[in-house]
Coordinates of C-alpha atoms in Angstrom, one line a residue:
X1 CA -4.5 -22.2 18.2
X2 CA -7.2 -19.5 18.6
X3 CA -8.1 -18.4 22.2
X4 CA -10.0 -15.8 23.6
X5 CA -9.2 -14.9 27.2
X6 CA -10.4 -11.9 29.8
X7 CA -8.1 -11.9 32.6
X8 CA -9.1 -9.4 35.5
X9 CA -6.2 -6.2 34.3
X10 CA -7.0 -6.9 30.8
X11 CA -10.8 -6.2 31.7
X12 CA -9.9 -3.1 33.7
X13 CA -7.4 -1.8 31.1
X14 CA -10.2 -2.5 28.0
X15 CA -13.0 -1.1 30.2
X16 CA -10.9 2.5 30.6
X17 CA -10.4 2.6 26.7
X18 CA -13.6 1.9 25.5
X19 CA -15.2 4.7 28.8
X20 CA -12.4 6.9 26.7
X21 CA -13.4 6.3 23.7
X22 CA -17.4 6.2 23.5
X23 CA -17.3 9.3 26.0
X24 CA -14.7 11.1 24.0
X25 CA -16.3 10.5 20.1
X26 CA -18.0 13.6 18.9
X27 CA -21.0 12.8 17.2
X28 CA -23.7 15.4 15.3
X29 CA -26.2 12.8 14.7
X30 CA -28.6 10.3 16.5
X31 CA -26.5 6.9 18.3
X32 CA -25.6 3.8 16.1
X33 CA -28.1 0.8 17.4
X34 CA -25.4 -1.3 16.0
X35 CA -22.5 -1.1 19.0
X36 CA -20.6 1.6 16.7
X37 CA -20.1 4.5 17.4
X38 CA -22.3 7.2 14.8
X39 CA -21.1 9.5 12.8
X40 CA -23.0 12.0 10.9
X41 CA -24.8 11.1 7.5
X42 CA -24.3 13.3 4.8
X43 CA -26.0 13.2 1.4
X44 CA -23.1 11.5 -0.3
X45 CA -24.4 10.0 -3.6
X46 CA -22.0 6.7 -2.0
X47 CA -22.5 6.9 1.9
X48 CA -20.7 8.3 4.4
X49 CA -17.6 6.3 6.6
X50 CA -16.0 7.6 9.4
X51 CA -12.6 7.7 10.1
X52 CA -11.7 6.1 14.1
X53 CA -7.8 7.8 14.4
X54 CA -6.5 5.1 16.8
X55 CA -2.8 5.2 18.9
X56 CA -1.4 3.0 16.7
X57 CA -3.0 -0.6 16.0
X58 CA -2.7 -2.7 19.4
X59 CA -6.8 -1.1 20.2
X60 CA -7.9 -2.3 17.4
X61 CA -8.8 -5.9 17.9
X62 CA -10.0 -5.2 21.2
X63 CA -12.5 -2.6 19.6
X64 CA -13.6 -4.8 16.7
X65 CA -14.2 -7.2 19.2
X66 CA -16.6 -5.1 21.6
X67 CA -18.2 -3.8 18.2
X68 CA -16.2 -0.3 19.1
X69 CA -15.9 0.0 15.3
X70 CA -16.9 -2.0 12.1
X71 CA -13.7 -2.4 11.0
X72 CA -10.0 -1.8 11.0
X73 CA -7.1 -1.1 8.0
X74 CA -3.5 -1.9 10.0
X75 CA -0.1 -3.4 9.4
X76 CA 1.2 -7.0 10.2
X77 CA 0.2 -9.2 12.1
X78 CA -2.6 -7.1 13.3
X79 CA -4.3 -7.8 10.6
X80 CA -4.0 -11.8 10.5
X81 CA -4.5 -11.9 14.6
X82 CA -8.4 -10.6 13.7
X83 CA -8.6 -13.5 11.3
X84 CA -6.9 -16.1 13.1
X85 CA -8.8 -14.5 16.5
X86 CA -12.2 -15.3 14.7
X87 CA -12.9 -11.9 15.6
X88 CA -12.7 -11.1 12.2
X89 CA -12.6 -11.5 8.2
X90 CA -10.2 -9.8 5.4
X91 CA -12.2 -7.2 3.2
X92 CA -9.5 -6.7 1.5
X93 CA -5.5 -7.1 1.5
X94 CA -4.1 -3.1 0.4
X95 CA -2.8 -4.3 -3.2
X96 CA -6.2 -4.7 -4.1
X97 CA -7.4 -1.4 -2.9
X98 CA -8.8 1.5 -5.3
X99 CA -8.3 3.6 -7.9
X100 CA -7.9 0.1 -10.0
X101 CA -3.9 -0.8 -9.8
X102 CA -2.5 2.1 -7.8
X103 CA -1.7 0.0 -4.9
X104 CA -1.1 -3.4 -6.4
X105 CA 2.7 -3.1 -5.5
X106 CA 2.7 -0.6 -3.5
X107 CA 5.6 0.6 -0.6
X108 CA 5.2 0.1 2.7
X109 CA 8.3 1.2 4.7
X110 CA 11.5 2.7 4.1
X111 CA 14.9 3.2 5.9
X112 CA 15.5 6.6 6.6
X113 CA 18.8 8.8 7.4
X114 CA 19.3 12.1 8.9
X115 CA 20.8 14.3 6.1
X116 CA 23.7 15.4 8.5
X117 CA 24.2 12.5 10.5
X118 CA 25.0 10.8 7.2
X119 CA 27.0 13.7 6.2
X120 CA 28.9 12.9 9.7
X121 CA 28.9 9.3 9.4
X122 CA 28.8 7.9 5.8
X123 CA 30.3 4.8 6.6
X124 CA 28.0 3.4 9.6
X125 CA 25.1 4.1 7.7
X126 CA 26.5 2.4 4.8
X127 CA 27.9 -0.7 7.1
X128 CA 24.2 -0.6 8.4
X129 CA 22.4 -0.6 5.4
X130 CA 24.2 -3.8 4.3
X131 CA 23.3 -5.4 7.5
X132 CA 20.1 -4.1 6.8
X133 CA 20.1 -5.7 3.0
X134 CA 21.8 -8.8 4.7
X135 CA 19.1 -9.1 6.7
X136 CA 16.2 -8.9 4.0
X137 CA 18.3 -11.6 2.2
X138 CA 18.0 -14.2 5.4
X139 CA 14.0 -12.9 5.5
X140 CA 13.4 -14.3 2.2
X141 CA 15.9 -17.5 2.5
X142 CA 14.7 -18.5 6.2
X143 CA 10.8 -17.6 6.3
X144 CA 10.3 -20.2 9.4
X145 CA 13.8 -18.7 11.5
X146 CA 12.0 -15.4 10.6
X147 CA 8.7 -16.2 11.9
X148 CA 10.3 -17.5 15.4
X149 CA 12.7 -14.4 15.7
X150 CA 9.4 -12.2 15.1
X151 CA 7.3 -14.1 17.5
X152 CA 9.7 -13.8 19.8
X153 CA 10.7 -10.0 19.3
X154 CA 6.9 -9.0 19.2
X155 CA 5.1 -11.4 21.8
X156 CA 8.0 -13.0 23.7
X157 CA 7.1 -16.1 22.3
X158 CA 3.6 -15.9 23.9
X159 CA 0.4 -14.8 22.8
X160 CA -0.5 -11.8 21.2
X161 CA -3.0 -10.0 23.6
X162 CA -5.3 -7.0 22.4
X163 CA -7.4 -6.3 25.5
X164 CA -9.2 -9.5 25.6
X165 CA -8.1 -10.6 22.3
X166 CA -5.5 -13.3 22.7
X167 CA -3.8 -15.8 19.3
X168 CA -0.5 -17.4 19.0
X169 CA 2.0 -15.1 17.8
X170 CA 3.5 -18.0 15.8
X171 CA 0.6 -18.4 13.9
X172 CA 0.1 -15.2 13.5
X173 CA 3.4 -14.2 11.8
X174 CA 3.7 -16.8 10.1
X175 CA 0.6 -16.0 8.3
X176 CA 1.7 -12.5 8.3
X177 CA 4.7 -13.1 6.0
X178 CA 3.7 -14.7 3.1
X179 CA 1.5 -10.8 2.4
X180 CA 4.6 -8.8 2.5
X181 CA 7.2 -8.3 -0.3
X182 CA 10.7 -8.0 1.8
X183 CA 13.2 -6.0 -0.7
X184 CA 15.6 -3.2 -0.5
X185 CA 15.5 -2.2 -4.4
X186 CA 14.6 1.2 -5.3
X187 CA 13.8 0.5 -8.7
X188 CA 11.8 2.5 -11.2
X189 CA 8.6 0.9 -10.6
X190 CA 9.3 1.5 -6.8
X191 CA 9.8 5.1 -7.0
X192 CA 6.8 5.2 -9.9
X193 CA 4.7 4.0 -6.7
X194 CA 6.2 6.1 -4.1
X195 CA 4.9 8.9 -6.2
X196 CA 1.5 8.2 -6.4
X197 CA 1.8 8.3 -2.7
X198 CA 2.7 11.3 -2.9
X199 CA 0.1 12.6 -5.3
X200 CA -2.5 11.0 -2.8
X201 CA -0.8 12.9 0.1
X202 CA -1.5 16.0 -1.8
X203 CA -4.7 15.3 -3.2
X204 CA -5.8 14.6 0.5
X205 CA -4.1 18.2 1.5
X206 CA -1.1 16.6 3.5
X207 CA 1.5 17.5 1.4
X208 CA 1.5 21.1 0.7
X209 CA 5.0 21.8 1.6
X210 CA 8.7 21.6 0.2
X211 CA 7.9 18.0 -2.0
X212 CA 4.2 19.4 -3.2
X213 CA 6.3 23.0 -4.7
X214 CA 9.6 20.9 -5.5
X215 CA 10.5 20.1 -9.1
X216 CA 12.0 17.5 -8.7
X217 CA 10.8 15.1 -6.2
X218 CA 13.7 12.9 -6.7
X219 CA 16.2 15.3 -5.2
X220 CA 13.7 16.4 -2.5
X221 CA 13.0 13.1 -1.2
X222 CA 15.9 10.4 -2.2
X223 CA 19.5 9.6 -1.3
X224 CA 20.1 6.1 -2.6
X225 CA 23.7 6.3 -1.8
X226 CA 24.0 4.3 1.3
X227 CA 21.9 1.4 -0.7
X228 CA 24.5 1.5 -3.8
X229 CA 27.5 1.8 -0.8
X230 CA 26.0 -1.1 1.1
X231 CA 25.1 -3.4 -1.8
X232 CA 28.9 -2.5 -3.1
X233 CA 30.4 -4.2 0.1
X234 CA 28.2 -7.0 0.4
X235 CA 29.7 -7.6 -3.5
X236 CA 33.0 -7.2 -2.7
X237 CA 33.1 -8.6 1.4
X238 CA 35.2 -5.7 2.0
X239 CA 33.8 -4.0 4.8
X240 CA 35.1 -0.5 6.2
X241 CA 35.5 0.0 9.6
X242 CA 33.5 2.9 10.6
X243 CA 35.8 5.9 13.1
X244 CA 33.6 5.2 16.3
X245 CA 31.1 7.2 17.3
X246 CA 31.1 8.6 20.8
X247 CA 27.6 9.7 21.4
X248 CA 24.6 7.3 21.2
X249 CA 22.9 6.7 17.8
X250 CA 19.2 6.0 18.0
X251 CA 17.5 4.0 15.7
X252 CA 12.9 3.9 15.2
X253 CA 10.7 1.0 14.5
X254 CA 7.3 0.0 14.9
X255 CA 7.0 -3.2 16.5
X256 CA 5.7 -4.7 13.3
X257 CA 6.3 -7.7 10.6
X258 CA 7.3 -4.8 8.2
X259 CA 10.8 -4.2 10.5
X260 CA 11.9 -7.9 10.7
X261 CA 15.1 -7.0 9.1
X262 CA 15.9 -4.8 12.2
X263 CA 14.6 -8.3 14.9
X264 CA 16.4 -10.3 12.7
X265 CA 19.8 -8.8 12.7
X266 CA 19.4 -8.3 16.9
X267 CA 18.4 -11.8 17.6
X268 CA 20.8 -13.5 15.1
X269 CA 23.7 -11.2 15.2
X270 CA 26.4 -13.7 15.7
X271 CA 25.1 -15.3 12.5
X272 CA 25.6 -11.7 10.9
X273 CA 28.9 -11.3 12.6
X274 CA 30.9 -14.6 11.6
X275 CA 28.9 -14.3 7.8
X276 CA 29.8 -10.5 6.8
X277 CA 31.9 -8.8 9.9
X278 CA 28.8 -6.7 11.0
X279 CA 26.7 -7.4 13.9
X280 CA 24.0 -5.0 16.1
X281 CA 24.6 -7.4 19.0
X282 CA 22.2 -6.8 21.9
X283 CA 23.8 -5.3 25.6
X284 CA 21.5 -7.9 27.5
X285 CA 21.5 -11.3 25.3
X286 CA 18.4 -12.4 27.6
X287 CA 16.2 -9.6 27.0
X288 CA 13.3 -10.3 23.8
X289 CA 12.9 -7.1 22.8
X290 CA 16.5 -5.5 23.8
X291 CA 16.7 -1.8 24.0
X292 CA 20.6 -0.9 23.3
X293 CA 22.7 -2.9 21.1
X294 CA 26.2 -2.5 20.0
X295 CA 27.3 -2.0 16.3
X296 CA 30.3 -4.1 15.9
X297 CA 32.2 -4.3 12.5
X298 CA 35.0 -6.5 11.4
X299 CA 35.2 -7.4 15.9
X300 CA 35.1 -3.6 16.7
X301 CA 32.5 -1.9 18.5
X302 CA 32.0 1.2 16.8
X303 CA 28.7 2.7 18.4
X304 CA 26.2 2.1 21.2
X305 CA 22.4 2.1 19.5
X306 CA 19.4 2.7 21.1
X307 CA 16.7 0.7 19.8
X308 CA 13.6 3.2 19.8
X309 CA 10.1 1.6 19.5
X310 CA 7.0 4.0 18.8
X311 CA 3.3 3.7 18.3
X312 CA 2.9 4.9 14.4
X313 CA 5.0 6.4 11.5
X314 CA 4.9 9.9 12.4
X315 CA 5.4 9.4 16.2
X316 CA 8.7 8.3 14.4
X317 CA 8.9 11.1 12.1
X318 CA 8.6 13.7 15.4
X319 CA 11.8 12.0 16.8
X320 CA 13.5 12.2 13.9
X321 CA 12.7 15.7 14.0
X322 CA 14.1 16.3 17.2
X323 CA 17.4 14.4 16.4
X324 CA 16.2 12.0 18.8
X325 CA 16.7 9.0 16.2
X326 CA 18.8 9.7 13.5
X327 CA 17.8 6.3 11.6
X328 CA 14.5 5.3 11.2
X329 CA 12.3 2.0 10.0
X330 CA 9.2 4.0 9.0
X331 CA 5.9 3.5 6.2
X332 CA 6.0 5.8 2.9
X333 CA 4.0 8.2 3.7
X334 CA 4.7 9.8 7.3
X335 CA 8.6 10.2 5.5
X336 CA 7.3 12.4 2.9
X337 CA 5.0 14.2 5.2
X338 CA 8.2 14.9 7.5
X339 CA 10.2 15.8 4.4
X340 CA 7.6 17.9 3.0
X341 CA 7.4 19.9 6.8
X342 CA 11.4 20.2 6.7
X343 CA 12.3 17.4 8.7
X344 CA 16.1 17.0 7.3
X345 CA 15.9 13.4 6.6
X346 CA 16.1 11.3 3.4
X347 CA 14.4 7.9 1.9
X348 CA 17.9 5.7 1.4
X349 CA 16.4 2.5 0.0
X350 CA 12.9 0.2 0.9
X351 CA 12.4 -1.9 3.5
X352 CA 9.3 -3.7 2.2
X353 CA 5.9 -3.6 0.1
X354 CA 2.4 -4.6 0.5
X355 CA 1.9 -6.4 4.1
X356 CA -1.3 -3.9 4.7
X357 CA -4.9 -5.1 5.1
X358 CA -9.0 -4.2 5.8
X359 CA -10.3 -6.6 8.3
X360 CA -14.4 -6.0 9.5
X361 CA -16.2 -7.8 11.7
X362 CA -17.2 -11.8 11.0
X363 CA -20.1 -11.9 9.0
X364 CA -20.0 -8.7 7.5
X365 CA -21.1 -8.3 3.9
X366 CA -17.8 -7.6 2.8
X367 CA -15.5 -9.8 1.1
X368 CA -13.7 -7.6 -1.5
X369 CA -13.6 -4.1 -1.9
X370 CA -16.7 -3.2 -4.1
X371 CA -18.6 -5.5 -1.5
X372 CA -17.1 -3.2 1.3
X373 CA -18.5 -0.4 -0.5
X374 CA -21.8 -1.3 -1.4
X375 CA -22.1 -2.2 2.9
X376 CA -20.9 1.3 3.5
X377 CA -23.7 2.9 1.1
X378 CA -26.2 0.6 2.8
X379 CA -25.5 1.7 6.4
X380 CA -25.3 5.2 5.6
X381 CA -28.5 5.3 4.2
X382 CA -30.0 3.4 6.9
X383 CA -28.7 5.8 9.2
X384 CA -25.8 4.0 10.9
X385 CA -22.3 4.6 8.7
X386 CA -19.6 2.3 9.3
X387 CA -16.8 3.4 11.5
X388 CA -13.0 2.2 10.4
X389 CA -10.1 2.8 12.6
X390 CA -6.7 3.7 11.2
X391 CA -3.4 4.1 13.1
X392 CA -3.1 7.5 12.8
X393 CA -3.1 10.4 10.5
X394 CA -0.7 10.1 8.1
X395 CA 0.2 6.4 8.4
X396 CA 0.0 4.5 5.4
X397 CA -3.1 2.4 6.0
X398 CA -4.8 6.0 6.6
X399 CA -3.5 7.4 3.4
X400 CA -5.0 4.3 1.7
X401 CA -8.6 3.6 3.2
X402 CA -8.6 7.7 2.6
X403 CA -7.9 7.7 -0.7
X404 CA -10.0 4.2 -1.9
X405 CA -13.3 5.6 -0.2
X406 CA -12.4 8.8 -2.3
X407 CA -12.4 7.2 -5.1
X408 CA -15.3 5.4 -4.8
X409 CA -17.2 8.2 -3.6
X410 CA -17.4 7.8 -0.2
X411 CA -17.1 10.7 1.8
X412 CA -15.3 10.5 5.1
X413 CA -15.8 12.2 8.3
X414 CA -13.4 11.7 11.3
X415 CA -14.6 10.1 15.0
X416 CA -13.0 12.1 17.0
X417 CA -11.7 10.5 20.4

């Protein structure tokens, strides 16, 4: 079902961002006639895009709906509630992305671990990360109970709203899933693409730090112990009972598709519980989105959690910094930016890959990427470059659109809000 609604707050609220926005971009260059905001043109041989830095991705339907922007790269479901909005088409899903097969299996998000709360408390992270891989095993046997848990976790079973931007969060997700590869594997192939990551983070000047100067990247950025601990007592359904932990343990997400292993072991923890004798059972069973859980193994509660939520990857990564998470659900890239800047964390296993996407305005000449680029030459010669939004410096989907306009020659400039 595909609705689009303006109630009086959402007005208001989508009014103030857009004032924020328009007034705050810095522009060198005449105004876009086309409802985007301009950014300068340079004499790129390929055109000229520029680069919208949102808070995250909940503006960005809104703004591709006002013709804020030209287009948006983002995470799931953002992505399928501009299609299934009719606010939007896909230019492009991120496997398909240049240089020509980088990203064709690429990462998304990875389950990180504070080097010495691991060292404190080896076996709660391991008895988490088998929930965790217990819970990518139900995501891929029970797409449908998925879907509702997400729906539920993400919308409270309602719409999704994006200023005045409303679709049914059912829909939504359950479109969502089928683009994302749910797996906890960090095989060869899967640290092969992790690297080139990496080698985009440095060509971009990101990484410059303690993983660009290490090596071995390996040791710099990987601890797959907890996976090879947790995949151990799944095998053998002998499950340690962690000492208990007295002070709170907080744990980051992104309210996202990508972190359905995290809703799905909160909202079905008795399933979890009676299946495998570990559980992350919620304080307040009504709540849809609950805040504090407890971590119960084999019928003990061994630690309160706090369930942290946060806008983009390295909004995470600053927590983690502070020790105010100490496990984190976060994409590829903002963890080796962190670890590169001496944030004492480590990549334990995947969470997912793929599940990233380029939506643009309906109509727009774009249906694949060398489409998408010959659009962006067009409007920066005419004058009028195309302005993208990303969530965030850093994030994956910004590393990405970064390093594909690179590649095609595209130089990028940043809107600056």
């Amino acid at each position: 079902m595909k609705i689009m609604r303006i109630t009086a707050g959402a007005f208001v609220a989508l009014a103030l961002v857009l004032i924020v926005i328009t007034a705050g971009c810095t522009q060198s260059a005449g105004t876009s006639t086309s409802g985007t905001a301009a950014v300068p043109s340079t004499s790129a041989p390929n055109g000229t895009v520029g680069i919208l830095e949102t808070a995250g991705v909940g503006p960005m339907p809104s703004l591709l709906a006002t013709g804020q922007i030209d287009g948006y790269i983002a995470w799931q479901p953002v992505v399928e509630a501009g299609v299934e909005s009719n606010i939007g088409q896909i230019a492009v899903y991120s496997k398909d992305l240049p240089p020509a097969g980088e990203w064709s299996d690429h990462p998304q998000n990875v389950f990180v671990v504070r080097k010495d709360f691991y060292a404190a408390n080896p076996d709660f992270v391991n008895d988490f990360s088998a929930l965790n891989i217990a819970a990518t095993q139900y995501i891929n046997t029970h797409p449908q109970e998925t879907a509702a848990i997400d729906a539920e976790w993400l919308a409270g079973g309602q719409n999704f709203t994006y200023g005045n931007v409303s679709v049914s969060s059912g829909t939504v997700v359950n479109n969502s899933l089928p683009t994302i590869e749910f797996s906890n594997n960090p095989s060869d192939s899967w640290k092969a693409s992790t690297s080139d990551f990496v080698q985009a983070l440095i060509n971009l000047g990101t990484v410059k730090g303690f993983v660009a100067n290490s090596t071995s990247q390996d040791a710099v950025l990987y601890n797959f112990q907890p996976y090879t601990s947790a995949t151990a007592i799944l095998a053998s359904k002998n499950v340690p009972t962690p000492a208990t932990i007295q002070s709170t343990v907080g744990i980051g997400y992104l309210n996202a598709v990508d972190h359905s292993a995290l809703f799905v072991a909160v909202k079905n923890w008795q399933y979890f519980n009676d299946t495998y004798g570990i559980a992350l059972k919620p304080e307040d069973l009504t709540k849809a989105k609950p805040d504090v859980a407890d971590f119960i193994v084999n019928g003990q509660k061994v630690a309160t959690v706090n369930l942290v939520p946060a806008n983009a990857g390295p909004n995470l990564m600053q927590l983690a910094a502070t020790n105010s998470i100490q496990l984190s659900y976060v994409g590829v890239p903002p963890a080796i930016s962190a670890i590169d800047q001496g944030t004492p964390i480590t990549i334990a296993y995947p969470i997912d890959n793929l599940g990233s996407g380029l939506v643009v305005a309906n109509g727009a000449p774009a249906e694949d990427w060398r489409s998408f680029a010959a659009w962006a030459k067009a409007r920066s010669d005419a004058g009028k470059p195309l302005v993208i939004a990303a969530p965030g410096k850093g994030s994956i989907q910004d590393v990405m659109i970064r390093s594909a306009l690179q590649s095609s020659g595209i130089t990028v400039t940043e809107v600056k809000v």
